[in-house]
DNA sequence: TTTTTATATCGTAATATTGCAATATAGAAA
DNA sequence: TTTCTATATTGCAATATTACGATATAAAAA
């Protein structure tokens, strides 16, 4: 065990879970926070900003990239990372969908 | 290691990460999906709905409850679970905040 | 070319998560 | 009370995540 039984759930449920999972670490939230406040977005700046070693930050960046939450473009020697809003909008749409669903039911608890 | 270094991040970052983490499993997304479509919300129905054993579902429900995403009320013999929208709204607010931050910067990548 | 600078990957230890059988608990029904 | 029904908890095996030192890679600078 320790393995999520993804095969039993819908593709959408799995996708949303992966997206949320990528947001489920304070370092990754901190990275998004930082990226949303700066004009330039060089990887090295993120490493300096976070209280974690460079390989650890690199790993978190990879996970955010895998989830589609950020994208990176090579800029000479270094890499420019920035937020891809599309993925975030998916989450927002989902939450809105759930809220709408609830508003159509009787409140039970 | 294996332990998240929460002490280095802000309270808000940690809270949001915990919230997102709770959403970061397809079974828990499936539970929210289900709760948003039914009027009654008896725990047993959720167990029947999900392709997981009862103890596993119970564990997922506990995590959703810990994150404040659902609440449960005792209803005689059984328990009535339902979504608490407040937590979901926190996530939505955060995403909106990030989006707003981005729109104020020059697009870089 | 050699060296520096920036980032990624590998390997690994510590810890967390997932899933379930077995069992506990507690209210309802008999 | 005894039994049934609904849910939670315990214990454990399998796997995943987090963090980082050491190392690789690759472009820039010297």
Short mmCIF file of C-alpha atoms (C1' of nucleotides) in Angstrom, two decimals:
data_model
loop_
_atom_site.label_atom_id
_atom_site.label_comp_id
_atom_site.label_asym_id
_atom_site.label_seq_id
_atom_site.Cartn_x
_atom_site.Cartn_y
_atom_site.Cartn_z
CA UNK A 1 0.00 0.00 0.00
CA UNK A 2 0.98 3.65 0.19
CA UNK A 3 -0.18 3.78 -3.40
CA UNK A 4 -3.22 5.82 -4.34
CA UNK A 5 -5.82 3.74 -6.21
CA UNK A 6 -6.18 6.23 -9.05
CA UNK A 7 -7.71 3.66 -11.38
CA UNK A 8 -10.99 3.74 -9.46
CA UNK A 9 -11.59 7.44 -9.86
CA UNK A 10 -12.48 9.62 -12.82
CA UNK A 11 -9.80 11.36 -14.84
CA UNK A 12 -11.08 14.70 -13.63
CA UNK A 13 -10.92 13.65 -10.00
CA UNK A 14 -7.37 12.43 -10.44
CA UNK A 15 -6.31 15.60 -12.25
CA UNK A 16 -7.78 17.88 -9.64
CA UNK A 17 -6.20 15.84 -6.86
CA UNK A 18 -2.78 16.11 -8.52
CA UNK A 19 -3.23 19.85 -8.88
CA UNK A 20 -4.25 20.26 -5.25
CA UNK A 21 -1.46 17.96 -4.14
CA UNK A 22 1.07 20.19 -5.88
CA UNK A 23 -0.27 23.11 -3.86
CA UNK A 24 -0.17 21.02 -0.70
CA UNK A 25 3.24 22.09 0.57
CA UNK A 26 4.07 25.47 2.15
CA UNK A 27 7.28 25.77 0.13
CA UNK A 28 5.31 25.50 -3.08
CA UNK A 29 2.74 28.01 -1.86
CA UNK A 30 5.66 30.29 -0.95
CA UNK A 31 7.06 29.91 -4.45
CA UNK A 32 3.74 30.92 -6.01
CA UNK A 33 3.44 33.80 -3.54
CA UNK A 34 6.87 35.00 -4.57
CA UNK A 35 6.27 34.59 -8.30
CA UNK A 36 3.08 36.62 -8.01
CA UNK A 37 4.93 39.61 -6.57
CA UNK A 38 7.99 39.93 -8.79
CA UNK A 39 8.49 41.01 -12.37
CA UNK A 40 11.53 38.87 -13.00
CA UNK A 41 11.49 35.27 -11.91
CA UNK A 42 14.94 33.77 -11.99
CA UNK A 43 15.26 30.41 -10.30
CA UNK A 44 18.21 31.59 -8.22
CA UNK A 45 16.06 34.29 -6.65
CA UNK A 46 13.57 31.68 -5.52
CA UNK A 47 16.36 29.63 -3.98
CA UNK A 48 17.57 32.71 -2.10
CA UNK A 49 14.03 33.54 -1.01
CA UNK A 50 13.23 30.11 0.42
CA UNK A 51 14.68 28.61 3.61
CA UNK A 52 15.56 25.37 1.85
CA UNK A 53 18.61 24.02 0.08
CA UNK A 54 18.93 24.42 -3.66
CA UNK A 55 18.24 20.77 -4.57
CA UNK A 56 15.09 20.84 -2.44
CA UNK A 57 13.83 23.99 -4.14
CA UNK A 58 14.63 22.48 -7.53
CA UNK A 59 12.54 19.46 -6.60
CA UNK A 60 9.58 21.63 -5.56
CA UNK A 61 9.85 23.62 -8.78
CA UNK A 62 9.76 20.38 -10.73
CA UNK A 63 6.56 19.32 -9.00
CA UNK A 64 4.91 22.66 -9.68
CA UNK A 65 5.96 22.35 -13.31
CA UNK A 66 4.65 18.79 -13.56
CA UNK A 67 1.31 19.97 -12.22
CA UNK A 68 1.25 22.73 -14.82
CA UNK A 69 1.22 25.45 -12.19
CA UNK A 70 4.40 27.10 -13.42
CA UNK A 71 6.50 27.08 -16.56
CA UNK A 72 10.18 27.76 -17.02
CA UNK A 73 12.00 29.33 -19.93
CA UNK A 74 15.74 29.14 -20.40
CA UNK A 75 17.26 32.56 -20.23
CA UNK A 76 20.92 32.21 -21.14
CA UNK A 77 22.62 30.69 -18.17
CA UNK A 78 19.65 30.71 -15.86
CA UNK A 79 15.95 29.82 -15.94
CA UNK A 80 12.97 32.11 -15.72
CA UNK A 81 10.01 30.58 -13.90
CA UNK A 82 6.52 31.96 -13.85
CA UNK A 83 2.98 31.04 -12.92
CA UNK A 84 0.66 29.44 -15.46
CA UNK A 85 -2.75 30.69 -14.46
CA UNK A 86 -4.66 28.06 -16.42
CA UNK A 87 -4.13 25.36 -13.81
CA UNK A 88 -5.15 27.68 -10.99
CA UNK A 89 -8.31 28.56 -12.88
CA UNK A 90 -9.18 24.87 -13.11
CA UNK A 91 -9.16 24.69 -9.34
CA UNK A 92 -11.25 27.82 -9.06
CA UNK A 93 -13.76 26.45 -11.54
CA UNK A 94 -13.98 23.23 -9.55
CA UNK A 95 -14.61 25.02 -6.28
CA UNK A 96 -17.27 27.16 -7.95
CA UNK A 97 -18.86 23.99 -9.31
CA UNK A 98 -18.99 22.40 -5.87
CA UNK A 99 -20.43 25.56 -4.33
CA UNK A 100 -23.10 25.70 -6.98
CA UNK A 101 -23.96 22.08 -6.33
CA UNK A 102 -24.39 22.76 -2.64
CA UNK A 103 -26.57 25.81 -3.16
CA UNK A 104 -29.03 23.64 -5.08
CA UNK A 105 -29.52 21.18 -2.19
CA UNK A 106 -31.15 21.58 1.15
CA UNK A 107 -28.69 22.39 3.86
CA UNK A 108 -28.47 19.29 6.01
CA UNK A 109 -25.91 19.74 8.81
CA UNK B 1 13.70 14.06 6.67
CA UNK B 2 10.30 13.39 5.16
CA UNK B 3 9.14 16.12 7.48
CA UNK B 4 7.91 19.41 6.07
CA UNK B 5 9.77 22.40 7.54
CA UNK B 6 6.62 24.30 8.43
CA UNK B 7 8.39 26.55 10.90
CA UNK B 8 10.05 28.47 8.09
CA UNK B 9 6.85 29.50 6.40
CA UNK B 10 4.08 31.91 7.31
CA UNK B 11 0.97 30.70 9.09
CA UNK B 12 -1.09 31.50 6.04
CA UNK B 13 1.18 29.52 3.76
CA UNK B 14 1.00 26.53 6.08
CA UNK B 15 -2.77 26.76 6.39
CA UNK B 16 -3.31 26.97 2.66
CA UNK B 17 -0.93 24.08 2.08
CA UNK B 18 -2.83 21.92 4.58
CA UNK B 19 -6.10 22.80 2.88
CA UNK B 20 -4.73 21.96 -0.56
CA UNK B 21 -3.14 18.80 0.77
CA UNK B 22 -6.51 17.63 2.04
CA UNK B 23 -7.88 18.06 -1.49
CA UNK B 24 -4.86 16.27 -2.91
CA UNK B 25 -6.32 12.79 -3.12
CA UNK B 26 -8.88 11.57 -5.66
CA UNK B 27 -10.90 9.78 -2.97
CA UNK B 28 -11.32 13.03 -1.08
CA UNK B 29 -12.27 14.88 -4.26
CA UNK B 30 -14.78 12.10 -4.95
CA UNK B 31 -16.24 12.55 -1.46
CA UNK B 32 -16.72 16.27 -2.02
CA UNK B 33 -18.18 15.59 -5.47
CA UNK B 34 -20.66 13.19 -3.92
CA UNK B 35 -21.57 15.48 -1.03
CA UNK B 36 -22.27 18.29 -3.47
CA UNK B 37 -24.86 16.24 -5.34
CA UNK B 38 -26.93 14.68 -2.56
CA UNK B 39 -29.43 16.04 -0.11
CA UNK B 40 -28.74 13.51 2.60
CA UNK B 41 -25.16 12.72 3.49
CA UNK B 42 -24.93 9.63 5.63
CA UNK B 43 -21.44 8.26 6.07
CA UNK B 44 -22.53 4.78 5.01
CA UNK B 45 -23.62 6.12 1.63
CA UNK B 46 -20.16 7.53 1.05
CA UNK B 47 -18.60 4.18 1.91
CA UNK B 48 -20.94 2.48 -0.57
CA UNK B 49 -20.15 5.11 -3.22
CA UNK B 50 -16.37 4.83 -2.99
CA UNK B 51 -14.27 1.88 -4.21
CA UNK B 52 -12.40 1.69 -0.92
CA UNK B 53 -12.82 -0.23 2.31
CA UNK B 54 -14.72 1.34 5.18
CA UNK B 55 -11.68 2.07 7.37
CA UNK B 56 -9.99 3.80 4.45
CA UNK B 57 -13.01 5.99 3.77
CA UNK B 58 -13.25 6.79 7.47
CA UNK B 59 -9.64 7.93 7.39
CA UNK B 60 -10.23 10.19 4.37
CA UNK B 61 -13.30 11.67 6.05
CA UNK B 62 -11.19 12.40 9.11
CA UNK B 63 -8.64 14.27 7.03
CA UNK B 64 -11.31 16.33 5.30
CA UNK B 65 -12.77 17.13 8.70
CA UNK B 66 -9.37 18.11 10.12
CA UNK B 67 -8.86 20.47 7.21
CA UNK B 68 -12.27 22.02 7.88
CA UNK B 69 -13.61 21.00 4.49
CA UNK B 70 -16.48 18.96 5.89
CA UNK B 71 -18.32 18.65 9.17
CA UNK B 72 -20.19 15.75 10.64
CA UNK B 73 -23.24 15.67 12.85
CA UNK B 74 -24.38 12.65 14.77
CA UNK B 75 -27.77 11.50 13.58
CA UNK B 76 -28.90 8.75 15.88
CA UNK B 77 -26.89 5.71 14.97
CA UNK B 78 -25.15 7.17 11.97
CA UNK B 79 -23.31 10.36 11.03
CA UNK B 80 -24.33 13.04 8.58
CA UNK B 81 -21.39 14.59 6.76
CA UNK B 82 -21.53 17.73 4.70
CA UNK B 83 -19.27 20.29 3.04
CA UNK B 84 -18.19 23.40 4.90
CA UNK B 85 -17.86 26.00 2.18
CA UNK B 86 -15.75 28.38 4.25
CA UNK B 87 -12.54 26.43 3.72
CA UNK B 88 -13.17 26.15 -0.01
CA UNK B 89 -13.72 29.89 -0.18
CA UNK B 90 -10.33 30.44 1.45
CA UNK B 91 -8.70 28.59 -1.41
CA UNK B 92 -10.68 30.53 -3.96
CA UNK B 93 -9.71 33.80 -2.33
CA UNK B 94 -6.07 32.77 -2.41
CA UNK B 95 -6.17 31.89 -6.09
CA UNK B 96 -7.88 35.19 -6.85
CA UNK B 97 -5.17 36.96 -4.87
CA UNK B 98 -2.40 35.27 -6.84
CA UNK B 99 -4.13 36.04 -10.13
CA UNK B 100 -4.47 39.66 -9.16
CA UNK B 101 -0.79 39.79 -8.26
CA UNK B 102 0.16 38.43 -11.65
CA UNK B 103 -2.04 40.84 -13.56
CA UNK B 104 -0.17 43.74 -11.97
CA UNK B 105 3.26 42.54 -13.24
CA UNK B 106 4.65 42.40 -16.71
CA UNK B 107 4.28 38.99 -18.26
CA UNK B 108 7.75 37.49 -18.34
CA UNK B 109 7.69 33.96 -19.77
"C1'" DT C 1 40.44 26.02 -22.69
"C1'" DT C 2 39.64 26.71 -17.86
"C1'" DT C 3 36.84 28.45 -14.47
"C1'" DT C 4 32.75 30.16 -12.67
"C1'" DT C 5 27.76 30.33 -12.20
"C1'" DA C 6 23.13 28.37 -12.40
"C1'" DT C 7 20.29 24.56 -12.26
"C1'" DA C 8 19.20 19.59 -12.31
"C1'" DT C 9 19.81 14.84 -10.90
"C1'" DC C 10 21.28 10.97 -7.91
"C1'" DG C 11 21.38 8.58 -3.74
"C1'" DT C 12 19.75 8.08 0.60
"C1'" DA C 13 17.88 8.77 5.40
"C1'" DA C 14 13.85 10.16 7.95
"C1'" DT C 15 9.15 10.57 7.96
"C1'" DA C 16 4.35 10.56 6.05
"C1'" DT C 17 0.57 8.54 3.46
"C1'" DT C 18 -2.39 4.94 1.74
"C1'" DG C 19 -5.05 0.92 2.33
"C1'" DC C 20 -7.00 -2.73 4.84
"C1'" DA C 21 -8.00 -6.60 8.25
"C1'" DA C 22 -9.04 -6.90 12.83
"C1'" DT C 23 -11.08 -4.87 16.51
"C1'" DA C 24 -13.32 -1.34 19.39
"C1'" DT C 25 -17.25 1.60 20.36
"C1'" DA C 26 -21.77 3.10 20.75
"C1'" DG C 27 -26.50 3.73 19.60
"C1'" DA C 28 -30.79 1.04 17.81
"C1'" DA C 29 -33.50 -2.86 17.61
"C1'" DA C 30 -35.05 -7.10 19.32
"C1'" DT D 1 -29.77 -7.76 28.08
"C1'" DT D 2 -28.37 -9.42 23.62
"C1'" DT D 3 -27.75 -8.58 18.99
"C1'" DC D 4 -27.31 -5.79 15.09
"C1'" DT D 5 -25.76 -1.76 12.55
"C1'" DA D 6 -22.78 2.22 11.77
"C1'" DT D 7 -18.58 4.33 12.40
"C1'" DA D 8 -13.93 4.88 14.41
"C1'" DT D 9 -9.42 3.22 15.87
"C1'" DT D 10 -5.39 0.20 15.88
"C1'" DG D 11 -1.61 -2.04 13.78
"C1'" DC D 12 0.95 -2.93 10.01
"C1'" DA D 13 2.90 -3.49 5.19
"C1'" DA D 14 3.82 -1.05 0.93
"C1'" DT D 15 4.83 3.07 -1.07
"C1'" DA D 16 5.50 8.17 -1.42
"C1'" DT D 17 7.38 12.53 0.13
"C1'" DT D 18 10.74 15.67 2.02
"C1'" DA D 19 15.25 17.27 2.55
"C1'" DC D 20 19.97 17.55 1.44
"C1'" DG D 21 24.99 16.40 0.29
"C1'" DA D 22 27.41 15.07 -3.57
"C1'" DT D 23 27.67 15.26 -8.20
"C1'" DA D 24 26.38 16.17 -13.09
"C1'" DT D 25 25.40 19.41 -16.77
"C1'" DA D 26 25.64 23.28 -19.49
"C1'" DA D 27 26.01 28.06 -20.62
"C1'" DA D 28 28.85 32.35 -19.49
"C1'" DA D 29 32.97 34.52 -18.29
"C1'" DA D 30 37.80 34.74 -18.01
#
